[in-house]
PDB file of N, CA and C in Angstrom:
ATOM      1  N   UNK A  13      32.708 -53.012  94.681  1.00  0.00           N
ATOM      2  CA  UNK A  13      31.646 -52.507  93.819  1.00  0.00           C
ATOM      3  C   UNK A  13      31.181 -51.147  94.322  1.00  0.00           C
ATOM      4  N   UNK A  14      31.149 -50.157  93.555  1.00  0.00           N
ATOM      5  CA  UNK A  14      30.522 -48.979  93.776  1.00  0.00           C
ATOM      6  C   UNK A  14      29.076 -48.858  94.274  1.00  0.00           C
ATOM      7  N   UNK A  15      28.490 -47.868  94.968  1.00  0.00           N
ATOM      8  CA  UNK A  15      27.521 -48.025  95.836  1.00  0.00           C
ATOM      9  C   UNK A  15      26.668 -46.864  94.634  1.00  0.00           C
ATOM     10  N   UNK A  16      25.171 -48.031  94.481  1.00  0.00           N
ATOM     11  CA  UNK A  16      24.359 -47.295  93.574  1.00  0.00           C
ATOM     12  C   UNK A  16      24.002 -46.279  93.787  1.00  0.00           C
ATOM     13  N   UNK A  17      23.553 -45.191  93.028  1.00  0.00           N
ATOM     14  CA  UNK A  17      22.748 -43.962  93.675  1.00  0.00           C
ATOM     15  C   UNK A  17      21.136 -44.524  93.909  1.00  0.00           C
ATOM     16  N   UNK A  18      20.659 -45.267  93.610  1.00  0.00           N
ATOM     17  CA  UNK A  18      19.456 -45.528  93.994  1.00  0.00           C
ATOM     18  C   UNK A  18      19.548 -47.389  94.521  1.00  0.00           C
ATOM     19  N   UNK A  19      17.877 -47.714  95.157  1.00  0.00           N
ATOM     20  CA  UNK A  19      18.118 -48.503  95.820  1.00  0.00           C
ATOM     21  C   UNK A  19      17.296 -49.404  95.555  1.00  0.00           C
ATOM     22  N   UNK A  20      17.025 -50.955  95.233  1.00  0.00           N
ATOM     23  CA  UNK A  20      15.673 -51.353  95.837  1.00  0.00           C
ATOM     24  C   UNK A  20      16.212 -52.698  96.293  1.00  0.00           C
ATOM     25  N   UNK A  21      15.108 -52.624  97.831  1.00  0.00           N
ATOM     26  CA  UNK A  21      14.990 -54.049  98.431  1.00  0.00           C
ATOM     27  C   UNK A  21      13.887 -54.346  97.897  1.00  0.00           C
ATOM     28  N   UNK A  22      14.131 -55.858  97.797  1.00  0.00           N
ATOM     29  CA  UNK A  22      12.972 -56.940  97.080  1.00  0.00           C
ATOM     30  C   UNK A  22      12.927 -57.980  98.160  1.00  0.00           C
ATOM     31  N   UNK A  23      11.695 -57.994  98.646  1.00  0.00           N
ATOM     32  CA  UNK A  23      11.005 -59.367  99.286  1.00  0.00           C
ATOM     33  C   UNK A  23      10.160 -60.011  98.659  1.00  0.00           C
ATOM     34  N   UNK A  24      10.801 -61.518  98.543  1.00  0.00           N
ATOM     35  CA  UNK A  24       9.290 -62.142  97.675  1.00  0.00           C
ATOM     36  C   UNK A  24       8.880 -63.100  99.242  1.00  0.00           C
ATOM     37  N   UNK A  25       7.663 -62.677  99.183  1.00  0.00           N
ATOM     38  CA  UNK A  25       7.073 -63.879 100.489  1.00  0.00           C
ATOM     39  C   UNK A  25       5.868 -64.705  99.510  1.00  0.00           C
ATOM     40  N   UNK A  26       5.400 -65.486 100.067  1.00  0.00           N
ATOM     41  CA  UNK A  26       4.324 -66.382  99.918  1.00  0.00           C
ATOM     42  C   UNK A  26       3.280 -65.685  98.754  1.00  0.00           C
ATOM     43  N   UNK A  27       3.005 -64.620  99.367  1.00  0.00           N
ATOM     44  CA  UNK A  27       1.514 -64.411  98.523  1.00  0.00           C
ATOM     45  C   UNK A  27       1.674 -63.077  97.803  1.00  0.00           C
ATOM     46  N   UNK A  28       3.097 -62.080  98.122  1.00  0.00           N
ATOM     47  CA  UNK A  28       3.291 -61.152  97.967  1.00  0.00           C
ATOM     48  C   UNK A  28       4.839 -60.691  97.506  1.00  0.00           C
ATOM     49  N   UNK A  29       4.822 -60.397  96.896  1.00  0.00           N
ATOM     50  CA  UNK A  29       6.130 -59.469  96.269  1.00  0.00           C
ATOM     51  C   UNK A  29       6.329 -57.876  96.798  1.00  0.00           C
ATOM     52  N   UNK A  30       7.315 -57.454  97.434  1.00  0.00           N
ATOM     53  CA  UNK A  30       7.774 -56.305  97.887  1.00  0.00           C
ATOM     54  C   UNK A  30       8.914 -55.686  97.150  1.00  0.00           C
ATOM     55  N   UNK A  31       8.560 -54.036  96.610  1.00  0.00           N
ATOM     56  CA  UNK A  31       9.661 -53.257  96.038  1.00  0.00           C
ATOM     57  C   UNK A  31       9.661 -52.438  96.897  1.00  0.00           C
ATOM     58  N   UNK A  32      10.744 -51.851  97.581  1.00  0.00           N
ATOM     59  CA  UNK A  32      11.306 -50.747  98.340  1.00  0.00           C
ATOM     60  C   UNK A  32      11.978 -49.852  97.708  1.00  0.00           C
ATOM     61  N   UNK A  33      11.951 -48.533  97.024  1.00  0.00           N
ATOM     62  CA  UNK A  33      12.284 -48.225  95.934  1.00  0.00           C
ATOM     63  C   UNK A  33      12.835 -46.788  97.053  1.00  0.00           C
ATOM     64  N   UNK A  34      14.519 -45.956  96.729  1.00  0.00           N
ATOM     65  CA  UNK A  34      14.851 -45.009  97.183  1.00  0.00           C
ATOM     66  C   UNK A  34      15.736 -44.451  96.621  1.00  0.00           C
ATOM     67  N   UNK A  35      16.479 -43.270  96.754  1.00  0.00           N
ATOM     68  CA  UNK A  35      17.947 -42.711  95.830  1.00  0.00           C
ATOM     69  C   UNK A  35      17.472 -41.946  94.813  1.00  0.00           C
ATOM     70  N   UNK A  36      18.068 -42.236  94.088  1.00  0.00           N
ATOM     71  CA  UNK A  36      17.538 -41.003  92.556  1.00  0.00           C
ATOM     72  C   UNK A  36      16.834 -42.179  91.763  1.00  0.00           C
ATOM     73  N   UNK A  37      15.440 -41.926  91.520  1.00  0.00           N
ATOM     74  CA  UNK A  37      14.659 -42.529  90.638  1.00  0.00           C
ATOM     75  C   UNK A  37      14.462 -42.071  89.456  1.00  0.00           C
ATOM     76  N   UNK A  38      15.548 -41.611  88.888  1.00  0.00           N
ATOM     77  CA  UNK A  38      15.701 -40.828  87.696  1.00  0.00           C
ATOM     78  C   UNK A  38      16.035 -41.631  86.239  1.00  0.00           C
ATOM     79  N   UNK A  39      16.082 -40.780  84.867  1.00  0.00           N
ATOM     80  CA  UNK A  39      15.981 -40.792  83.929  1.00  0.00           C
ATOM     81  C   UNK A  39      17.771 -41.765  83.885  1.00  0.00           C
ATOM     82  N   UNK A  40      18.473 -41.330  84.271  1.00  0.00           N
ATOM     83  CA  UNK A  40      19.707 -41.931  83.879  1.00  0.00           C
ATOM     84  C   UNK A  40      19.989 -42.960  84.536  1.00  0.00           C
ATOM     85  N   UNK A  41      18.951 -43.571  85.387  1.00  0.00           N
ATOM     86  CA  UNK A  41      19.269 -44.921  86.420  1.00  0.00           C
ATOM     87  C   UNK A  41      17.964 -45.846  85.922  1.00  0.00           C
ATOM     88  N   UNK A  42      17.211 -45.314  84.972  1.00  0.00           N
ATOM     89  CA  UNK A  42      16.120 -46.251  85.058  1.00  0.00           C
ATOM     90  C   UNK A  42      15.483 -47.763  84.686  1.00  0.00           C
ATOM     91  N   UNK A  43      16.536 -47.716  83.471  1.00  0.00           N
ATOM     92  CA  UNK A  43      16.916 -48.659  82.091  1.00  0.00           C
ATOM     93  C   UNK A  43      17.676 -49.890  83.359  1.00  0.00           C
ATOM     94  N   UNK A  44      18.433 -49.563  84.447  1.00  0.00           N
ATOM     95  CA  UNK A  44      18.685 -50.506  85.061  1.00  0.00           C
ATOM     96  C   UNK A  44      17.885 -51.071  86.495  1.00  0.00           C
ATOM     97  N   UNK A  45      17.189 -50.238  86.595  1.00  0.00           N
ATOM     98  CA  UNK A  45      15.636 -50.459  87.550  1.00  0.00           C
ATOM     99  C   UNK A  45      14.684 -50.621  86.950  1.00  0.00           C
ATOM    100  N   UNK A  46      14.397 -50.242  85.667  1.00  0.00           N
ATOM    101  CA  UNK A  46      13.570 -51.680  85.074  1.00  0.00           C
ATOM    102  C   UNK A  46      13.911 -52.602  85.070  1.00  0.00           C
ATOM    103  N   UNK A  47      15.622 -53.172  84.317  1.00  0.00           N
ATOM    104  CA  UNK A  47      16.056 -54.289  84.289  1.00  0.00           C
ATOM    105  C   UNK A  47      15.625 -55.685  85.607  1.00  0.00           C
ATOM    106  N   UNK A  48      15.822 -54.689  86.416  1.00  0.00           N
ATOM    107  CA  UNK A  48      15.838 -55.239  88.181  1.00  0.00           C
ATOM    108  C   UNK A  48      14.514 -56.010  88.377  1.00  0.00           C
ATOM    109  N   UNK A  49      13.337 -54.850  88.463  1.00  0.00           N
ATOM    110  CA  UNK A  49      12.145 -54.902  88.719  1.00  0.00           C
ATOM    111  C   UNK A  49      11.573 -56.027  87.954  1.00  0.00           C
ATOM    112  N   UNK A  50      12.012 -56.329  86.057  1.00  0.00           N
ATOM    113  CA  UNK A  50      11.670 -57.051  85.128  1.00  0.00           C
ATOM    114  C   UNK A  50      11.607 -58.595  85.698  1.00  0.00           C
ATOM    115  N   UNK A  51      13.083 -58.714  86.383  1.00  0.00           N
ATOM    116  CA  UNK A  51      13.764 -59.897  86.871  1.00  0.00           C
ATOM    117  C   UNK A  51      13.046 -60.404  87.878  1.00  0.00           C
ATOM    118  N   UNK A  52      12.453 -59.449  88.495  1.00  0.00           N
ATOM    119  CA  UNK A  52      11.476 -60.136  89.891  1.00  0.00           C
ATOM    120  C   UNK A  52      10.327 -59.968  90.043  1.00  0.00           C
ATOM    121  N   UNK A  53       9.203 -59.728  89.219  1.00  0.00           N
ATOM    122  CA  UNK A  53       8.051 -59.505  89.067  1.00  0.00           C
ATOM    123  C   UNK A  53       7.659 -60.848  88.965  1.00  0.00           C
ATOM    124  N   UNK A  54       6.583 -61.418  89.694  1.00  0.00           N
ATOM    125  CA  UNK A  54       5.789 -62.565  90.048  1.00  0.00           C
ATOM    126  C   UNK A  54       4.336 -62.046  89.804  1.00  0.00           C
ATOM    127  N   UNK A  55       3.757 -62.695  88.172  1.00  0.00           N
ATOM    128  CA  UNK A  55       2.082 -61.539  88.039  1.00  0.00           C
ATOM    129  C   UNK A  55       1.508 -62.713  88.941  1.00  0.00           C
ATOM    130  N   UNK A  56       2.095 -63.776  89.686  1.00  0.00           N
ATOM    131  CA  UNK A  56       0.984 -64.847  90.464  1.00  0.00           C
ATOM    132  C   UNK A  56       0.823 -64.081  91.751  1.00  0.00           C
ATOM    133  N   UNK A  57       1.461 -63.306  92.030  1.00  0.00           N
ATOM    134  CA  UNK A  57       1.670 -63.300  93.400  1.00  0.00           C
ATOM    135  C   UNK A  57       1.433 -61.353  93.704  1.00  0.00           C
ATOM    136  N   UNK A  58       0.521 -61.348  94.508  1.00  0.00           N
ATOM    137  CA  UNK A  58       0.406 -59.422  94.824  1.00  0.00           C
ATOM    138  C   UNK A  58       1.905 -59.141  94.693  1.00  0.00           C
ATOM    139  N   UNK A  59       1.443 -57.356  94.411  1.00  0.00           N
ATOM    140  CA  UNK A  59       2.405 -56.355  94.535  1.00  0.00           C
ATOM    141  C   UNK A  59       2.564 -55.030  95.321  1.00  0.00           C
ATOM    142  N   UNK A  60       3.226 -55.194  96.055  1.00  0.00           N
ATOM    143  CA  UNK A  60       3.250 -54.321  97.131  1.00  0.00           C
ATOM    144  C   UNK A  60       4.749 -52.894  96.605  1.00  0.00           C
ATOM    145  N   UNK A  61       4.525 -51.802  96.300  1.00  0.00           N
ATOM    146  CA  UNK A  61       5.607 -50.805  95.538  1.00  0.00           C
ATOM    147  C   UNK A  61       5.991 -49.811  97.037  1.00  0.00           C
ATOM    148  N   UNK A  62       6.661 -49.704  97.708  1.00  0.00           N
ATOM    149  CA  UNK A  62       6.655 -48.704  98.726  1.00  0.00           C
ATOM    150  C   UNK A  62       8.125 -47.883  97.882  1.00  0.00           C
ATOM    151  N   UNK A  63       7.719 -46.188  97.974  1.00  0.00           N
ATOM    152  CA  UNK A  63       8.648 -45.263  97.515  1.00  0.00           C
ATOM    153  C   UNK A  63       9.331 -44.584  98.582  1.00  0.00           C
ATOM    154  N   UNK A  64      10.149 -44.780  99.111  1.00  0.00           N
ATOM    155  CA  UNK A  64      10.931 -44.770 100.374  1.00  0.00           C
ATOM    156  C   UNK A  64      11.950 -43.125 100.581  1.00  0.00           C
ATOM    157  N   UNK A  65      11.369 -42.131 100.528  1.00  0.00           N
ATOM    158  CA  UNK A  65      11.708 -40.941 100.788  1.00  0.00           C
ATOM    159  C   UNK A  65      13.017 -40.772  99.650  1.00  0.00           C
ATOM    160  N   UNK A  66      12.727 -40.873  98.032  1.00  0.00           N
ATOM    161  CA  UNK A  66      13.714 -40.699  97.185  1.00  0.00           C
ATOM    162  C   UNK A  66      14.389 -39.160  97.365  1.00  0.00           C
ATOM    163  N   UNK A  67      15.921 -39.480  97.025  1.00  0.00           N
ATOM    164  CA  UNK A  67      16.558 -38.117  96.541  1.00  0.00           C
ATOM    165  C   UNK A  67      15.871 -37.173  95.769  1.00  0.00           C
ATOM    166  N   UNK A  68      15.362 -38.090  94.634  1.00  0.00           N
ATOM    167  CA  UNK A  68      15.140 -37.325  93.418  1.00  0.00           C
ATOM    168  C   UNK A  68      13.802 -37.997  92.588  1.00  0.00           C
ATOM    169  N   UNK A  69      13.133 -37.753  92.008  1.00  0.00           N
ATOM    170  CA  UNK A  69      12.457 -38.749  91.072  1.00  0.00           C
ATOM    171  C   UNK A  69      11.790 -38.217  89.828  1.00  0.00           C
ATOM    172  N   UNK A  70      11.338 -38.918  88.831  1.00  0.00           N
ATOM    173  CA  UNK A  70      10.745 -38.444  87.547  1.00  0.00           C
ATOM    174  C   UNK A  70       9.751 -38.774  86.974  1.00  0.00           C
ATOM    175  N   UNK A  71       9.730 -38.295  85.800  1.00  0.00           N
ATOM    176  CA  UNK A  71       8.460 -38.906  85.212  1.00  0.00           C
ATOM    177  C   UNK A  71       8.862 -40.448  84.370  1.00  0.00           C
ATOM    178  N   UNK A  72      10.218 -40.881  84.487  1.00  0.00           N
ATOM    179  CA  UNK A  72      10.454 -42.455  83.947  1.00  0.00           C
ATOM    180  C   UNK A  72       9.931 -43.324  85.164  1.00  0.00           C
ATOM    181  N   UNK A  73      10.466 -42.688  86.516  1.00  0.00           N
ATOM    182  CA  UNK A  73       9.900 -43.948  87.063  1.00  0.00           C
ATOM    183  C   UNK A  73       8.432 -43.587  87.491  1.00  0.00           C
ATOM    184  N   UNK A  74       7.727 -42.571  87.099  1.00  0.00           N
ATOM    185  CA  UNK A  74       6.391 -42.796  87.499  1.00  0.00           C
ATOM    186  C   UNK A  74       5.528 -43.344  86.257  1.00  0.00           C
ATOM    187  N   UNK A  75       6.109 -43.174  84.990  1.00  0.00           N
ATOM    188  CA  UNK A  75       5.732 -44.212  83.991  1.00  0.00           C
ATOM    189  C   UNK A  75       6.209 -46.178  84.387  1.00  0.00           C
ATOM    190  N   UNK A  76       7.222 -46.073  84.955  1.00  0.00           N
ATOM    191  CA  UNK A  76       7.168 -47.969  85.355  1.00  0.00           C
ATOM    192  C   UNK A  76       6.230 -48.089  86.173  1.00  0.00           C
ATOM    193  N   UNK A  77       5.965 -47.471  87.321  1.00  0.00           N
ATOM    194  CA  UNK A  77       4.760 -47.792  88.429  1.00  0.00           C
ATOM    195  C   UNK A  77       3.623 -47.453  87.531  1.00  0.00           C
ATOM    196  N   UNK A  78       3.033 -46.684  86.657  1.00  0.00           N
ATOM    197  CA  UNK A  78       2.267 -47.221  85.550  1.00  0.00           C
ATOM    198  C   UNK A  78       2.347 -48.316  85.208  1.00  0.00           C
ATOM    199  N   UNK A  79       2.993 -48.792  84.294  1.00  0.00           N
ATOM    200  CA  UNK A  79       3.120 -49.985  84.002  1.00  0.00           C
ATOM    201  C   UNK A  79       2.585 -51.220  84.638  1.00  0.00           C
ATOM    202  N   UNK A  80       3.267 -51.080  86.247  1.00  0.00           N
ATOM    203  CA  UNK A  80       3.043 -52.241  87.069  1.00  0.00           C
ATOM    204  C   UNK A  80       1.530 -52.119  87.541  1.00  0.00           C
ATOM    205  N   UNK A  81       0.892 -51.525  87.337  1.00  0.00           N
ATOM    206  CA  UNK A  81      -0.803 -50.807  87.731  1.00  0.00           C
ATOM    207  C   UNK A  81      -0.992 -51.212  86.534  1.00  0.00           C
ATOM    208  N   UNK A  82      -1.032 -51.356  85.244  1.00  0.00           N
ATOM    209  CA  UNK A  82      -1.642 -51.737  84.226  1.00  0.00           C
ATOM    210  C   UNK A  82      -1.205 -52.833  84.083  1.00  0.00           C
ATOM    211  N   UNK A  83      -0.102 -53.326  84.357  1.00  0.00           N
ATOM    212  CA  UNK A  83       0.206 -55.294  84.276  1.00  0.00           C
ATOM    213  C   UNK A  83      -0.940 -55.930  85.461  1.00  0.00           C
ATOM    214  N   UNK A  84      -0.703 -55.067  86.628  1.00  0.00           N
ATOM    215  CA  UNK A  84      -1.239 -56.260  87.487  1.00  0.00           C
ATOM    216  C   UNK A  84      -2.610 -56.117  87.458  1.00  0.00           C
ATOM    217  N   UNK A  85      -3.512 -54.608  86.953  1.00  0.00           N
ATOM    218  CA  UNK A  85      -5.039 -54.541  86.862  1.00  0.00           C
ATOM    219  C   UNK A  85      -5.450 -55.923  85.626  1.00  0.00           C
ATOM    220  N   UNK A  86      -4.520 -55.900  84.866  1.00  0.00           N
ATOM    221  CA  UNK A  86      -4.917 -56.645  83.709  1.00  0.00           C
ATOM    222  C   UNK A  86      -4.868 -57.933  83.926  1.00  0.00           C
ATOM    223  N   UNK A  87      -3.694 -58.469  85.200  1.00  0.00           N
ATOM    224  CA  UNK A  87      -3.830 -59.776  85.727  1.00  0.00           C
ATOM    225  C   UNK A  87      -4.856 -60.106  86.558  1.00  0.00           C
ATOM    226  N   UNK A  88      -5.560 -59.342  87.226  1.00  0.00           N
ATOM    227  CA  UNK A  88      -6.129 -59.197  88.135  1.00  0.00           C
ATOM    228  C   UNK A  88      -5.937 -59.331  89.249  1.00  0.00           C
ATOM    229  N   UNK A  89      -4.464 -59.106  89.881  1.00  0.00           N
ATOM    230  CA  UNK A  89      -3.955 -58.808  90.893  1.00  0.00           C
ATOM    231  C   UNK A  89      -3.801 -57.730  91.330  1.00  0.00           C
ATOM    232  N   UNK A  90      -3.563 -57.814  92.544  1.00  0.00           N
ATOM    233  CA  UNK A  90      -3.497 -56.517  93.689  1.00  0.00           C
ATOM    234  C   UNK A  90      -2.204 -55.789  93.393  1.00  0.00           C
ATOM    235  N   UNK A  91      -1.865 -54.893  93.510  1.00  0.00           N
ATOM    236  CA  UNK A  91      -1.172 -54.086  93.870  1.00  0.00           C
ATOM    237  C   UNK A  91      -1.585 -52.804  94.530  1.00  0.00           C
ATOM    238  N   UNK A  92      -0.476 -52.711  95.703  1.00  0.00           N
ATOM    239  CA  UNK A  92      -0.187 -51.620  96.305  1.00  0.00           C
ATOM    240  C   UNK A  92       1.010 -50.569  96.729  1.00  0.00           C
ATOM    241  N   UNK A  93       0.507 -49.221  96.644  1.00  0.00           N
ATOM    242  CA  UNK A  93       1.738 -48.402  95.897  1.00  0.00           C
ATOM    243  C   UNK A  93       1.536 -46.981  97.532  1.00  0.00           C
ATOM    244  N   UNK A  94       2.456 -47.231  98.121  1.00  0.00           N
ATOM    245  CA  UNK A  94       2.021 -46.073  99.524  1.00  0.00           C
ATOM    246  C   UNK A  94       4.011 -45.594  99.147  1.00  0.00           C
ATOM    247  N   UNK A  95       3.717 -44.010  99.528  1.00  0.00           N
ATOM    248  CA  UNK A  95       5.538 -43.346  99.617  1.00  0.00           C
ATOM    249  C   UNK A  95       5.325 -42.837 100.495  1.00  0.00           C
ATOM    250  N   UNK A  96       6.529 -42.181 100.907  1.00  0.00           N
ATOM    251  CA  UNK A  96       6.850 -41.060 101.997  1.00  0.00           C
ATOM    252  C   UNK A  96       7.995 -39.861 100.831  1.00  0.00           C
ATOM    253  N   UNK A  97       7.461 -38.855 100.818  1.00  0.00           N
ATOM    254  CA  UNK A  97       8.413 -38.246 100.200  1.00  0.00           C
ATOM    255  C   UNK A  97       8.949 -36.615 101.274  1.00  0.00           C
ATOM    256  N   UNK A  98       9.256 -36.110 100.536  1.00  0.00           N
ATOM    257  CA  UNK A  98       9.657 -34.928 100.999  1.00  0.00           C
ATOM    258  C   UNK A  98       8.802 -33.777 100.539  1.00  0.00           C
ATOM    259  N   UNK A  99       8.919 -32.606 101.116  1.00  0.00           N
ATOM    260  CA  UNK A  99       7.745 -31.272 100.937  1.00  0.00           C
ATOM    261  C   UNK A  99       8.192 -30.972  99.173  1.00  0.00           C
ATOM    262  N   UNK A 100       9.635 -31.006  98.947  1.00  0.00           N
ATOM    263  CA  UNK A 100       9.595 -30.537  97.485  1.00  0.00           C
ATOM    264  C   UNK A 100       8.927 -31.333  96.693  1.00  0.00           C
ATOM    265  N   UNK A 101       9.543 -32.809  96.634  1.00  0.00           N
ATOM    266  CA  UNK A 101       9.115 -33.530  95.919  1.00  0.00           C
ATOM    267  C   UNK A 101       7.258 -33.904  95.896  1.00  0.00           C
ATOM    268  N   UNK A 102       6.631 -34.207  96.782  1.00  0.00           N
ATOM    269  CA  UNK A 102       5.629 -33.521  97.066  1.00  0.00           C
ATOM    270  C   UNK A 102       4.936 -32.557  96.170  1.00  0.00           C
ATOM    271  N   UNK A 103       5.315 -31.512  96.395  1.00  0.00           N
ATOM    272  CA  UNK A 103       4.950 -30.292  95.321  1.00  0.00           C
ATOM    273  C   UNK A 103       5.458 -30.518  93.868  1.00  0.00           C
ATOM    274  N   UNK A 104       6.340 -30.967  93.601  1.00  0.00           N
ATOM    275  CA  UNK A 104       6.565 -31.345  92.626  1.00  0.00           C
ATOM    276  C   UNK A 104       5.419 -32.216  91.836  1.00  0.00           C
ATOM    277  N   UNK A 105       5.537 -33.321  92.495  1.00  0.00           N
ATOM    278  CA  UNK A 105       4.759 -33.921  92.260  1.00  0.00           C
ATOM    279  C   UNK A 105       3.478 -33.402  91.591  1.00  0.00           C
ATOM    280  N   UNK A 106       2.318 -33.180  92.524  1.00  0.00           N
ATOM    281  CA  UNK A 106       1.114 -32.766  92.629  1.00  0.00           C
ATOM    282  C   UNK A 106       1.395 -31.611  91.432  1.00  0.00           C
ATOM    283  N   UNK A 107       2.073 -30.687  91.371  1.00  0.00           N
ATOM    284  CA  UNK A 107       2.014 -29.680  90.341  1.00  0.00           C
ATOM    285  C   UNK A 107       1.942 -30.368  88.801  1.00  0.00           C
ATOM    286  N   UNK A 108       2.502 -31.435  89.015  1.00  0.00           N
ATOM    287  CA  UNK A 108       2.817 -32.836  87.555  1.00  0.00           C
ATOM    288  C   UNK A 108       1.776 -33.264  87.499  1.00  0.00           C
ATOM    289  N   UNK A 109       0.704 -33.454  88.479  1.00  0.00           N
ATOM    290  CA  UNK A 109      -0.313 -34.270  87.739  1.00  0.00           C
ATOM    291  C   UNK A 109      -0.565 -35.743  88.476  1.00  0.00           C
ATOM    292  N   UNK A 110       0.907 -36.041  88.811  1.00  0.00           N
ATOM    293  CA  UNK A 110       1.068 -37.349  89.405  1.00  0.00           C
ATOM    294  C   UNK A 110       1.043 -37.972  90.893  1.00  0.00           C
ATOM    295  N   UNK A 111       0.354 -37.336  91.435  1.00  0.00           N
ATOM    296  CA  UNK A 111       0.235 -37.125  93.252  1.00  0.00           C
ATOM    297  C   UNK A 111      -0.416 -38.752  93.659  1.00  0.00           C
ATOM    298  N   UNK A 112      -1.437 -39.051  92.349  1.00  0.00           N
ATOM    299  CA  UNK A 112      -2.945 -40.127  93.101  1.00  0.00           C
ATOM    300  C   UNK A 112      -1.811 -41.027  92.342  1.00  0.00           C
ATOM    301  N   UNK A 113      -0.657 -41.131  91.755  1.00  0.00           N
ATOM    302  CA  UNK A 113      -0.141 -42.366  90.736  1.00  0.00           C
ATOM    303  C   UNK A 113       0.987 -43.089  92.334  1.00  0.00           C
ATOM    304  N   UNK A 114       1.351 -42.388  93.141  1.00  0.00           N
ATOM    305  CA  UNK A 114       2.386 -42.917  94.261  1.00  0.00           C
ATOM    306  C   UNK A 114       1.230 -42.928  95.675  1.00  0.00           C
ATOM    307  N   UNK A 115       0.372 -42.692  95.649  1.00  0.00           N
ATOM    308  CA  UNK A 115      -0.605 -42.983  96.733  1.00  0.00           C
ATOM    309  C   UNK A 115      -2.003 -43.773  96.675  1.00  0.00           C
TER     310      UNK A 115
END
């Protein structure tokens, strides 16, 4: 099997669900990282999103981490969303608007 351009580890523990999200978080990979994310979302159980120093990223996947902030506010579960990125992306970022949506 070919090795994805992007990545996510999933931990489900006890009280908490973990996404480790890295690679290109882009427009042409996303339709199958929703698929992913769809498959393992537990609204019983917190959500923990860590963005793990991506290649690349966009405004599709900062619309799903929307999403998961408006599923789980509405469940009334926790979620938490901390990255590490890089100086471009970074600037990128923040110039978008979207700096407080990954921190």
């Amino acid at each position: 099997m070919d090795k994805l351009p992007y990545d996510i580890r999933i931990v489900d523990e006890e009280k908490k669900v973990s996404f480790r999200f890295s690679g290109q978080l882009i427009i042409n990979y996303i339709e199958k990282i929703v698929e992913e994310v769809t498959r393992k979302v537990n609204l019983k159980k917190d959500l923990e999103v860590v963005v793990d120093n991506p290649e690349v990223i966009d405004v599709t996947f900062i619309q799903l981490i929307l999403a998961l902030k408006y599923t789980y506010n509405k469940q009334d579960q926790k979620m938490t969303i901390s990255s590490s990125l890089s100086e471009e992306l970074k600037i990128l970022i923040v110039n978008s608007g979207f700096y407080n949506v990954l921190n």
